[in-house]
């Protein structure tokens, strides 16, 4: 799948805005945070069912209210960077569907956990540490969005009637409240990224943050750029829910992708958002697995070309351990496109080592 990284800075630094993502293109954005009402109490998680011993990283989970009228609350996982949490980037990660659970990011793609796929003989699935976790270079905030995804819920059924615009607005509300409760991360470079359909919503979120920066709204976000059955058994286990701090009576059954709830598709194309954001100078990394059949990389190339940006560095292979890991091309307005050799729709799931190296180089402002 194609993915995008966008970057913004906090109010204390230059104000950058992330470019929007096109359909089915994940994006990373760096934003400066603001200061509204606080979030709900968080849970510090030191042990998880199925993981041997204490967690070798700092994990926090919690709920944040995003709509008083319907009692809508979004559930999140926050994993602190294992390198330098005080200065490393903060990455907000969303997933597709819409309404697929963010556990896919936590335990199948970029997070510090992964399920032991075989052998499995029933019972509680086993978890181990992911050596290619992006938490080795960044703080990661994984969010169940929109309402109805994973453990996010609404007390009034009307709260499940959301679309591209309302869900992106709720994410902005979430960020404002979360940063209010975590002010120590306000100066960290902030990025927004995600998988699949998240690529449609991320540009809307980035646009909203950018407009907030321009209007000097508070808090100011430092925006810089823009085996599944095992998960089912693990997430529906009572011990798991207790460890994660899941509110009783809010989610009867965890479902990987809750597609049965209503959702309004309001963004036929995110190209105008991408154009607006990149023209403002935000860095963007768009990447695609070259074996992605859901959102083929040729389609990603086509929409990038439609921006009519000049080529700065033409196609070349990028390498890892002496082997070609994909191809990359650089454009004006800080936009980079890369393919990941042998990767499918969710590239980090298929090629974790390669995607880790690619993201680390880009986040550290190094050539791919």
XYZ file of N, CA and C in Angstrom, residues 100 144 172 222 228 325:
18
model
N -11.171 -0.193 10.743
C -10.340 -1.318 11.153
C -9.603 -0.932 12.436
N -7.603 4.214 17.644
C -8.784 3.552 17.085
C -9.747 4.626 16.604
N -8.729 15.710 15.498
C -8.131 16.979 15.926
C -8.491 17.284 17.379
N 3.260 20.677 16.832
C 4.519 20.800 16.088
C 4.504 19.934 14.835
N -4.480 -12.571 11.470
C -5.466 -11.749 12.125
C -6.390 -12.490 13.103
N 16.223 -2.530 -2.137
C 15.014 -2.687 -1.328
C 13.814 -2.010 -1.974
